[in-house]
Coordinates of C-alpha atoms in Angstrom, one line a residue:
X1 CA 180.4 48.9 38.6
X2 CA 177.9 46.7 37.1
X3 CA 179.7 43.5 38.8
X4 CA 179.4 45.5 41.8
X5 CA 175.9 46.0 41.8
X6 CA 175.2 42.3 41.1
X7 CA 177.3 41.1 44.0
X8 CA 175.3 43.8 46.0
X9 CA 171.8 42.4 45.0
X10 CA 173.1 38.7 45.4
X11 CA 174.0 39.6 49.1
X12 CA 170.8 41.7 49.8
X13 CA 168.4 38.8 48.5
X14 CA 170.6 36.6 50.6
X15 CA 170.2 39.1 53.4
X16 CA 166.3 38.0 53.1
X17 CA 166.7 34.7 54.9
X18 CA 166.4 35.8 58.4
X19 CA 167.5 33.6 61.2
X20 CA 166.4 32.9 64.8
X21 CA 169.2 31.3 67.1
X22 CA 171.0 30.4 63.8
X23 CA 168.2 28.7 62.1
X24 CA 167.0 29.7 59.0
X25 CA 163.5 30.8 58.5
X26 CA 162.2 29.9 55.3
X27 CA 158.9 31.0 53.3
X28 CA 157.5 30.2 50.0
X29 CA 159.5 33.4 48.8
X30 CA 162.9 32.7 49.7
X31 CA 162.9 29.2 49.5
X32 CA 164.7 28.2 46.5
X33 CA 166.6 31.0 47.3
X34 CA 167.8 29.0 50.5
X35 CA 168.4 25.8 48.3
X36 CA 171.0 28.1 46.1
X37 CA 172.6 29.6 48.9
X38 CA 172.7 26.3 51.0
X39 CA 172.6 23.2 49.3
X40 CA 171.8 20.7 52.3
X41 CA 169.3 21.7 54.9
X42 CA 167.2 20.3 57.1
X43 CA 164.1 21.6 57.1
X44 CA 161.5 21.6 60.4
X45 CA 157.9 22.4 58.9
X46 CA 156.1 23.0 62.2
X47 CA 152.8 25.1 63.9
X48 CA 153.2 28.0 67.0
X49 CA 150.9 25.5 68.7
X50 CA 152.2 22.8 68.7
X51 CA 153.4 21.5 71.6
X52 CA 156.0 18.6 70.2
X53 CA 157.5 21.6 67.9
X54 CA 157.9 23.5 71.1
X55 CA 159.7 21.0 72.9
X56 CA 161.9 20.5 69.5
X57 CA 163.1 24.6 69.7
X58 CA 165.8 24.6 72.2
X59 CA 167.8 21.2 70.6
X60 CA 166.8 22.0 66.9
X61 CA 168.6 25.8 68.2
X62 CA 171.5 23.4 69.7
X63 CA 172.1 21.6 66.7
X64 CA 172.0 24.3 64.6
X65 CA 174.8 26.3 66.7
X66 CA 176.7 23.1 66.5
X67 CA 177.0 23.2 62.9
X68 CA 177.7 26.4 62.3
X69 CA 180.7 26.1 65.4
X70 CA 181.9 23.9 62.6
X71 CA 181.8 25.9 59.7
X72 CA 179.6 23.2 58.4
X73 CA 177.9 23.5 55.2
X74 CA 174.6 22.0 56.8
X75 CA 172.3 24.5 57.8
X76 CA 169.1 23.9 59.9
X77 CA 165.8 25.5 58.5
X78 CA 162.2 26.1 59.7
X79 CA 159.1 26.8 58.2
X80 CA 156.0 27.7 59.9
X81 CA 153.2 25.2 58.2
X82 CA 150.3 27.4 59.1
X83 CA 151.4 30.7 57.5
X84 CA 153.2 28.7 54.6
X85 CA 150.3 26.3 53.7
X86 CA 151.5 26.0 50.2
X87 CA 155.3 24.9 51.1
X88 CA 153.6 22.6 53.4
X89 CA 150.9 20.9 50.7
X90 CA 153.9 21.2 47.9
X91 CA 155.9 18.5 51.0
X92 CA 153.2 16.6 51.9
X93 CA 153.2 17.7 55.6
X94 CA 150.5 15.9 57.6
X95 CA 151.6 16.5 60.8
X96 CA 153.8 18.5 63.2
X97 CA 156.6 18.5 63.4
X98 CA 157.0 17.1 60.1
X99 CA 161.4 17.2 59.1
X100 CA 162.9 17.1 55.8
X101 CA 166.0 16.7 54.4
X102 CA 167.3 18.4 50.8
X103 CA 170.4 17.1 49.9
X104 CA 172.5 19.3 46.6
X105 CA 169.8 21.7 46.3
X106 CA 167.4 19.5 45.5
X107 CA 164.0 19.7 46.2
X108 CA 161.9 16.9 44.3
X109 CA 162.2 14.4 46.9
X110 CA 163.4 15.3 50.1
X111 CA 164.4 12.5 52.6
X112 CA 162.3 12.2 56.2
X113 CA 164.3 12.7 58.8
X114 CA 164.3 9.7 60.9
X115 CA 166.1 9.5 64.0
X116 CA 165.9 11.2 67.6
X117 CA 165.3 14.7 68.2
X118 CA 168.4 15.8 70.1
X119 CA 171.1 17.9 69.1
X120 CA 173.5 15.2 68.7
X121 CA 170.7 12.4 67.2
X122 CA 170.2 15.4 64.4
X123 CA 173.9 16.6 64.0
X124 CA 175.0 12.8 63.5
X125 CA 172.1 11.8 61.0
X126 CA 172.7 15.0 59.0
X127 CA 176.9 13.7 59.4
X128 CA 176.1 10.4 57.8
X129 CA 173.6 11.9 55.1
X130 CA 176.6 13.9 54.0
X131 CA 180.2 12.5 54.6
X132 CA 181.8 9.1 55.1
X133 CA 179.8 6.3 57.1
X134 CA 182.9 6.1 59.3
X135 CA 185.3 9.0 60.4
X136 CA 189.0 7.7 59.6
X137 CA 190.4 8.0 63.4
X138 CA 194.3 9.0 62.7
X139 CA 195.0 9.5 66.3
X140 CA 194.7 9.7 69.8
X141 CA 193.0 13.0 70.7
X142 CA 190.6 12.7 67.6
X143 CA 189.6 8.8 69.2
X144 CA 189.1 10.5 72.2
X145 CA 186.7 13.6 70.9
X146 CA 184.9 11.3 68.9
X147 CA 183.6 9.1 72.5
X148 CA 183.2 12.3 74.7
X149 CA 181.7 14.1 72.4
X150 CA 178.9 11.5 71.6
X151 CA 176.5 10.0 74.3
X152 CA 177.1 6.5 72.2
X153 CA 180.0 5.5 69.5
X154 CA 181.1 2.8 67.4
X155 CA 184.7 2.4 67.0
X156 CA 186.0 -0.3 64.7
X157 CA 189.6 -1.5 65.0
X158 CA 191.5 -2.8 62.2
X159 CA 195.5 -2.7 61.2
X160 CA 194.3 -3.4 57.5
X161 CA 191.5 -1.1 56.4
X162 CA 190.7 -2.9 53.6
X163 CA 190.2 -6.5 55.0
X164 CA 186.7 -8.2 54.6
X165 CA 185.9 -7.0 58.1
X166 CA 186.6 -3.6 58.2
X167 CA 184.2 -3.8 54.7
X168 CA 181.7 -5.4 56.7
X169 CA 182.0 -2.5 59.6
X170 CA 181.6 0.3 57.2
X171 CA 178.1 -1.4 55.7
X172 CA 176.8 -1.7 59.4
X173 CA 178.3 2.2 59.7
X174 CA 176.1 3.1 56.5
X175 CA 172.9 1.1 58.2
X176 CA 173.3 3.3 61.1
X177 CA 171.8 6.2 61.4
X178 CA 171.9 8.0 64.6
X179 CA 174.9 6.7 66.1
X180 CA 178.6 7.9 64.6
X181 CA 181.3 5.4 63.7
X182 CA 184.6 6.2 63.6
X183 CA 187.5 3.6 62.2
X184 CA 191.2 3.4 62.9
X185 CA 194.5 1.5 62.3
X186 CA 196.5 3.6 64.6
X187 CA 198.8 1.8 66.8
X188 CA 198.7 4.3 69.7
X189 CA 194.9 4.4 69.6
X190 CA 194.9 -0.1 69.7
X191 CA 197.1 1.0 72.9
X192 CA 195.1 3.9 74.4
X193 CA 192.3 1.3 74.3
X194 CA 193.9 -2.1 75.1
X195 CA 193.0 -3.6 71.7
X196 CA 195.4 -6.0 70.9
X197 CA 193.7 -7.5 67.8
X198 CA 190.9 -6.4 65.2
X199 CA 187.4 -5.7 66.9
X200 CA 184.3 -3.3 67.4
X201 CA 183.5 -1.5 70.8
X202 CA 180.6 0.6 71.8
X203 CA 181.2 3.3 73.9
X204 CA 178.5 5.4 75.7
X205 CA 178.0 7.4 78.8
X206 CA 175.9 4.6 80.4
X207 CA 175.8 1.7 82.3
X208 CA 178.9 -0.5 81.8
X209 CA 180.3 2.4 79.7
X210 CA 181.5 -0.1 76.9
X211 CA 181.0 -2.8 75.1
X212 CA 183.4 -5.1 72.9
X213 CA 181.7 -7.0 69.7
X214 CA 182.6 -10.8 70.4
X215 CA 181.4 -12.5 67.1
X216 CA 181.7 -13.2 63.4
X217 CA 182.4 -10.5 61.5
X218 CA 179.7 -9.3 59.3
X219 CA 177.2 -6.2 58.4
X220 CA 174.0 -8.7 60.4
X221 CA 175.8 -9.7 63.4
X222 CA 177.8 -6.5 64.3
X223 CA 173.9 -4.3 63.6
X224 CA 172.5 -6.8 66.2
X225 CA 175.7 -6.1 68.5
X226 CA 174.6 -2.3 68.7
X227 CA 171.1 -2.2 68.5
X228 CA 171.2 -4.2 71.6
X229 CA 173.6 -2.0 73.5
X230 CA 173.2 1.6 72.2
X231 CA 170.0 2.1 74.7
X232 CA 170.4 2.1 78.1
X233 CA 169.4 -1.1 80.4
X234 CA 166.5 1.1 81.2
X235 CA 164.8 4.2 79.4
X236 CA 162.8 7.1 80.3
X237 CA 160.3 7.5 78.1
X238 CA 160.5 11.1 76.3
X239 CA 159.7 13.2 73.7
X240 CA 163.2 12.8 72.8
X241 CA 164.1 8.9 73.3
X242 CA 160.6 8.1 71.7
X243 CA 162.1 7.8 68.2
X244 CA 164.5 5.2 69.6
X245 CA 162.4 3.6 71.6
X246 CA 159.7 2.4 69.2
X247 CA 162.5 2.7 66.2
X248 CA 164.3 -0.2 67.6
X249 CA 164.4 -3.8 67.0
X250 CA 163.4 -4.8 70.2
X251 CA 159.5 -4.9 70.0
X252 CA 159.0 -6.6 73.4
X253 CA 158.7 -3.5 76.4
X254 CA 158.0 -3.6 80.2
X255 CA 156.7 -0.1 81.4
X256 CA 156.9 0.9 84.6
X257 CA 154.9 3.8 85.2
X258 CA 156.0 5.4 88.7
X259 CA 155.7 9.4 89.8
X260 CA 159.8 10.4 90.0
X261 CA 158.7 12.4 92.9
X262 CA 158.0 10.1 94.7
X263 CA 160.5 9.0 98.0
X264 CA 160.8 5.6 96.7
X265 CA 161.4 6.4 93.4
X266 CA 165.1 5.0 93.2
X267 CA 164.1 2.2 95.0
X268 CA 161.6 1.0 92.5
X269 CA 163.9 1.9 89.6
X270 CA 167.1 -0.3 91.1
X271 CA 164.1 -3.3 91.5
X272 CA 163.5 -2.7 88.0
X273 CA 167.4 -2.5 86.8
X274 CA 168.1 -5.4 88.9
X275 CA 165.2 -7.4 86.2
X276 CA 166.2 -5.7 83.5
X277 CA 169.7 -7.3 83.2
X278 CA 169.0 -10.7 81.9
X279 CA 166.9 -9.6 79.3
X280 CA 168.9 -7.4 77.8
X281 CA 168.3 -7.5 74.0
X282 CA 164.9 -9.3 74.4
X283 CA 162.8 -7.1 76.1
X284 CA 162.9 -3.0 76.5
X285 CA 162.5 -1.7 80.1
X286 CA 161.3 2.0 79.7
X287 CA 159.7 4.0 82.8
X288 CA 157.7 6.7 82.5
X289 CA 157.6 9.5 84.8
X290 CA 153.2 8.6 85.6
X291 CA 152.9 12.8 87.1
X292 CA 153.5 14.2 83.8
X293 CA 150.7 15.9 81.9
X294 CA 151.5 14.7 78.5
X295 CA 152.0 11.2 79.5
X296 CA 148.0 10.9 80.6
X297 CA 147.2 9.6 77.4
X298 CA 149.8 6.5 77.4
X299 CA 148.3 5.5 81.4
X300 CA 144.6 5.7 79.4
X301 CA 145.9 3.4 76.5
X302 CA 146.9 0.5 79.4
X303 CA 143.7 1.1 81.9
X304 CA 145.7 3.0 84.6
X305 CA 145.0 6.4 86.8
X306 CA 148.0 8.3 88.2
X307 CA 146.8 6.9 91.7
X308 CA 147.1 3.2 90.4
X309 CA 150.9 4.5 89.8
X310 CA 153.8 2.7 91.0
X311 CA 152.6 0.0 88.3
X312 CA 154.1 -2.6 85.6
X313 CA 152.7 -3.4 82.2
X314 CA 154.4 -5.3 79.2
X315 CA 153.7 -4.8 75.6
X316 CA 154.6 -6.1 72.8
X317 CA 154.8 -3.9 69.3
X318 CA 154.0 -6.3 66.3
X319 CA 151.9 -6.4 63.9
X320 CA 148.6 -5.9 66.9
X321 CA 150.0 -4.5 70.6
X322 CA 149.1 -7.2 72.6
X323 CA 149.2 -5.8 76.5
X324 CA 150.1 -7.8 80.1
X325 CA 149.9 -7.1 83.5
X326 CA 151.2 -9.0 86.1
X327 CA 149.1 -10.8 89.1
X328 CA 150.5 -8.5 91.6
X329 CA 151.3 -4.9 91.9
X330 CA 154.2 -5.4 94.5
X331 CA 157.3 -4.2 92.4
X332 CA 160.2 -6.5 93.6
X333 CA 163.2 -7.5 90.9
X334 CA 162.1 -11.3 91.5
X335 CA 158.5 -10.4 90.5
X336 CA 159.8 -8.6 87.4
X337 CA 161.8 -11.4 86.5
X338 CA 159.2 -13.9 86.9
X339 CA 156.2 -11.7 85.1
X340 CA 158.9 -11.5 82.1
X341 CA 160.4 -15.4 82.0
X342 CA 156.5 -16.2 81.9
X343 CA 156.3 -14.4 79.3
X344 CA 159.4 -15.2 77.2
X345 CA 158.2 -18.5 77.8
X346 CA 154.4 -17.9 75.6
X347 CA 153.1 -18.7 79.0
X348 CA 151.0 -15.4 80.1
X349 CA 147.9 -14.3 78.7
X350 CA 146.8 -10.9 77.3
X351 CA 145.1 -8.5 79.4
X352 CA 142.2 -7.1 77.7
X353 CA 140.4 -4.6 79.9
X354 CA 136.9 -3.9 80.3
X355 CA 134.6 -1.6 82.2
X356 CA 131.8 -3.0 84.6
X357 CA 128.3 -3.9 82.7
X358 CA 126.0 -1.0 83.8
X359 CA 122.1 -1.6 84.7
X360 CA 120.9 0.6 81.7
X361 CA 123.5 -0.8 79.0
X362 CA 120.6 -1.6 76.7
X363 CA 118.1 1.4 78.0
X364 CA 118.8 3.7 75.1
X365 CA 118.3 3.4 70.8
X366 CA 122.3 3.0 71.2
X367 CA 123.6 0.0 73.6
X368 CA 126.1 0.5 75.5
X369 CA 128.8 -2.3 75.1
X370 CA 131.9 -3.6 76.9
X371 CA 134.1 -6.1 77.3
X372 CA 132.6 -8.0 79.1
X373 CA 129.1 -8.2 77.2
X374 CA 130.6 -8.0 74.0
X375 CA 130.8 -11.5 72.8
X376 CA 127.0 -12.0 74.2
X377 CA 125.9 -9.4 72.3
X378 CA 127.5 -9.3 69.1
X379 CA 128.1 -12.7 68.6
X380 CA 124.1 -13.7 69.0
X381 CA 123.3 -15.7 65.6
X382 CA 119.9 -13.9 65.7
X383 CA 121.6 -10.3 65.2
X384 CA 122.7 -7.7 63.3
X385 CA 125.1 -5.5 65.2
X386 CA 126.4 -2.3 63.9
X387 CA 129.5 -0.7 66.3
X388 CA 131.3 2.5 67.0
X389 CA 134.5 2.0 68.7
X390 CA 135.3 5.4 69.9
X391 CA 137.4 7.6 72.5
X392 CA 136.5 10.2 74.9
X393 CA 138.9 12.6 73.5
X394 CA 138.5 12.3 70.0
X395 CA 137.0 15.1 68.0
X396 CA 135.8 13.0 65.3
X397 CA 133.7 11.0 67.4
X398 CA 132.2 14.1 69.1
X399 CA 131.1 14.9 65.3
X400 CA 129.5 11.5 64.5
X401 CA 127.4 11.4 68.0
X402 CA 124.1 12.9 67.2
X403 CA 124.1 11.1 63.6
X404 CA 125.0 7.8 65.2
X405 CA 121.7 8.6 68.3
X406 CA 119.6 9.3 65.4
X407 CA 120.8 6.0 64.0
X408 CA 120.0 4.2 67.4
X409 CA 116.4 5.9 67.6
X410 CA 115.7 5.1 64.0
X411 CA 116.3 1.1 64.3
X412 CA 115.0 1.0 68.1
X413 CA 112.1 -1.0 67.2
X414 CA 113.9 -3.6 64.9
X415 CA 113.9 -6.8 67.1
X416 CA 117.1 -7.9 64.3
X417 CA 119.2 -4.8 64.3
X418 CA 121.4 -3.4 67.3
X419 CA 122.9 0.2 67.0
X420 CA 125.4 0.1 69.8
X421 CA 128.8 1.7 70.6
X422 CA 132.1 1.0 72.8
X423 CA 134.8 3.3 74.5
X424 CA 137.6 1.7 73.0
X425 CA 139.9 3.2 75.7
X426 CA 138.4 1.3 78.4
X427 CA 137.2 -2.1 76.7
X428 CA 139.4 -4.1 74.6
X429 CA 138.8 -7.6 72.8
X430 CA 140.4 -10.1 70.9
X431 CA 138.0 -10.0 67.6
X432 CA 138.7 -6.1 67.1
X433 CA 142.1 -4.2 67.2
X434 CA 141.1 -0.9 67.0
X435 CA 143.8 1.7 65.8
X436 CA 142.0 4.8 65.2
X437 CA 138.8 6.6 66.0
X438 CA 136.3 6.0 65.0
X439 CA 136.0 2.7 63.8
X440 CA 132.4 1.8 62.5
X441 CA 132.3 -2.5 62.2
X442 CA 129.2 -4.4 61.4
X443 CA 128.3 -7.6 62.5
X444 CA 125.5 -9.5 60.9
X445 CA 123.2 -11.8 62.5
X446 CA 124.4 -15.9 61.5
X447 CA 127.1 -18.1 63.0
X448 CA 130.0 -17.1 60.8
X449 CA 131.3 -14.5 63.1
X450 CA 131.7 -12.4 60.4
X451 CA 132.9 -8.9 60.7
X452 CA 132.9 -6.2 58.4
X453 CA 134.6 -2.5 57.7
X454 CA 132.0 0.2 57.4
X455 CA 134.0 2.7 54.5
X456 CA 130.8 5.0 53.3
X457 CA 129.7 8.3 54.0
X458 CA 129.2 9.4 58.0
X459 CA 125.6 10.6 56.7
X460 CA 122.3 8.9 58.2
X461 CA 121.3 7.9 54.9
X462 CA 124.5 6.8 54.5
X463 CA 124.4 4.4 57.6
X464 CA 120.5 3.9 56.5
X465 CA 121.8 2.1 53.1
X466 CA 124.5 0.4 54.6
X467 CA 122.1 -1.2 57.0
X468 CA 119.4 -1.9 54.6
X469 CA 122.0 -3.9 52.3
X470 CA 122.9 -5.7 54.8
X471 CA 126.3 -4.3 54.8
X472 CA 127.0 -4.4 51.0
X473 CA 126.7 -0.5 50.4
X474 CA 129.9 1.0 51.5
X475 CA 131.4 -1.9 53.3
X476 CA 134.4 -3.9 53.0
X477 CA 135.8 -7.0 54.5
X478 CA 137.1 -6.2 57.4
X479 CA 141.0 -5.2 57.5
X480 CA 140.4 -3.8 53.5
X481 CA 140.1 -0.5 55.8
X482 CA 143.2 1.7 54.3
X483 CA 141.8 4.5 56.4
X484 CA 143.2 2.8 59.9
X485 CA 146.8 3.5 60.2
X486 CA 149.2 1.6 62.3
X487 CA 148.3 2.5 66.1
X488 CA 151.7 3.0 67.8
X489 CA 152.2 5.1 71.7
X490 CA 153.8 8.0 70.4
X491 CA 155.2 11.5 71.5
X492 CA 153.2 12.9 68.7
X493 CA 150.0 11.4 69.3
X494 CA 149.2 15.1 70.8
X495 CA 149.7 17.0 67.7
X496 CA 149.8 14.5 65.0
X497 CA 146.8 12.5 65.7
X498 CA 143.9 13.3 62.7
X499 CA 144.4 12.5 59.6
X500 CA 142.8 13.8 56.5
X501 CA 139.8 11.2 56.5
X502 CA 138.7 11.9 59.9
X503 CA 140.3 9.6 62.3
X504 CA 141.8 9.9 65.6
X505 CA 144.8 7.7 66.1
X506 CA 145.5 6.1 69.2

């Protein structure tokens, strides 16, 4: 009896863990609880509003169904971050959604999920977390599941299993994270796909449909092989192709932004395939569909309005996004091609955009600055200039206005000090890269072009001190800055864009 009861009160407190389209849904209460029950789960920490968690629902659902329809021991688990705000301090959530894997019950130090957000992108990663880098392929129909099953997947052929390169397969398999790898010395599967020797193909529902590895042999060459032909020849931009699109090795991308409802929508996009195929591996073409809502903030970052749409821009994702834009908007494959050999070549020229000076820049306490007076102003030996760099839309900035006026009106009268600011959405130059809002930058008068990080308090005092010391009370050479995060075009810049010391990311 006593057993019995136990086993009763063991179910019941499992019975706690409710589910929702066979994901669990986790508190602060039944959390460890969850751990016990289910060792590995992936855990979604998200908010009701947001809108990227939203979009997450129905494939996060998918995946999870797919795991279960496997009896897998994986479960998929959900926590909402604004009702659970301890869970979400204990994890270090910053932003949503924020997804986190705990391996064996463990819950010290959970590992960030990093690949796409599709049901198979989160059903393979959380397959490679768990089992075998490689699935051992034994024969025919198993081969075949594997590649119709997956939109893309790495097959590696070898009659010995244990020679040099199948070693050097299975460390590109484990460097792989949302892409499954299956291996196999069957004879009827070397038949079934006409491979008559050792080798590597990538298969995937896309453009030429495969592709065979033609190369040396080893963990480098064969993860440059499939990072170059796991996307297609051109992407959509998504929320779900995001990850991969700015998680890849190829940093170089042309954009086309076009409205798909448009009537010559596939004509544009076979102009743009056409380019895209000699520069496969080197650059990234990605369109994105220029009608939808949430991609209004990407045409902003590049200086373009949805009536400017057809239109081509080329970026490049290193250490600073440097942007270019072609001499003409007409949108042939030969233009395409040209605008990216010139380019290839070092031969083109960023575009930094400005805004027209106005007749009343200088009227009020704050000046008004763009691109095109910038260097006039700031640069003038005689000078102090302290800047704002701010957005429209950022919340931050709204808060900092009247402090930063009263800033303007209190140094009006100094013939040596400018208070001025600059929409950084609409002006860009070369002496500031601006990756979050806002970003305060002083100038001091002399011909050293120097440039330097405002870090104090967003107080008029404390702009009052830092002014008085001539920058020395609360600045810091500029780039010290460890407030400024990385600016990168993301899906999440909606929803994930403030972080804790008030900045806006771009």
């Amino acid at each position: 009896m006593l057993l019995f009861l136990l086993c009763t009160l063991a179910v019941a407190s499992r019975a706690e863990i409710a589910e929702e389209d066979d994901v669990l849904v986790l508190k602060k209460s039944n959390f460890d609880e969850a751990l016990k029950a289910h060792p590995n789960i992936l855990v979604e920490f998200y908010a009701p509003w947001c809108g990227h968690c939203k979009a997450l629902v129905p494939e996060y659902a998918k995946a999870a169904g797919m795991l279960k329809a496997e009896n897998s021991e994986i479960r998929l688990g959900k926590v909402d971050a604004t009702e659970e705000s301890d869970l979400a301090q204990e994890f270090g959530v910053r932003g949503y959604p924020t997804i986190k894997f705990f391996k064996g019950g463990e819950k010290e130090s959970p590992k960030e999920y990093s690949a796409g957000r599709t049901a198979d992108d989160i059903v393979n990663w959380l397959k490679k977390r768990t089992g075998p880098a490689a699935t051992m392929l034994t024969e025919v129909t198993q081969t075949e599941a594997l590649i119709a099953d997956n939109e893309v997947a790495v097959i590696g052929f070898f009659k010995d299993g244990e020679s040099e390169s199948a070693k050097a397969f299975l460390k590109a398999a484990e460097a792989v994270d949302d892409v499954p790898f299956g291996m196999t010395s069957d004879a009827a599967v070397f038949t079934k796909y006409e491979m008559s020797k050792d080798g590597v193909v990538l298969f995937k529902k896309f453009d030429e449909g495969r592709n065979t590895f033609d190369g040396e042999m080893t963990k480098e060459s064969l993860l440059s092989f499939i990072k170059s032909n796991q996307l297609p020849l051109v992407i959509e931009f998504t929320e779900q192709t995001a990850p991969k699109i700015f998680g890849g090795e190829i940093k170089s991308h042309i954009l086309l932004f076009v409205p798909k409802a448009s009537s010559d929508f596939q004509d544009k996009m076979d102009q743009f395939k056409k380019a895209a195929e000699g520069f496969k591996g080197k650059i990234l073409f990605i369109y994105i569909d220029s009608d939808i809502d949430d991609n209004q903030r990407i045409l902003e970052f590049f200086g373009l309005k949805k009536e400017e749409c057809p239109a081509i821009r080329l970026i490049t994702l290193e250490d600073e996004m440097t942007k270019y834009r072609p001499d003409t908007s007409d949108i042939t494959a030969e233009n395409i091609i040209s605008f990216c050999t010139a380019f290839a070549d070092g031969k083109l020229k960023p575009h930094l955009m400005s805004q027209d000076i106005t007749d009343d820049w200088d009227k009020n306490p704050v000046k008004v600055l763009v691109g095109k007076n910038f260097e006039e102003v700031v640069f003038d030996p005689s000078k102090n200039v302290f800047i704002e760099f701010y957005a429209p839309w950022c919340g931050h900035c709204k808060q900092l206005a009247p402090i930063w006026d009263q800033l303007g009106e209190k140094y009006k009268n100094h013939d040596d000090i400018i208070v001025a600011k600059m929409d950084s959405t609409a002006n860009e130059i070369e002496v500031v890269k601006v990756h979050s809002f806002p970003t305060l930058k002083f100038f001091p008068a002399g011909d050293e072009r120097k440039v330097i990080d405002y870090n104090g308090e967003r107080t008029l005092d404390g702009f009052t001190k830092f002014l008085e010391s001539g920058g020395q009370d609360g600045g810091a050479p500029a780039g010290d800055d460890d407030d400024d995060e990385g600016a990168e075009i993301d899906s999440d810049v909606e929803d994930d864009d403030s972080d804790a010391e008030g900045h806006d990311e771009l």
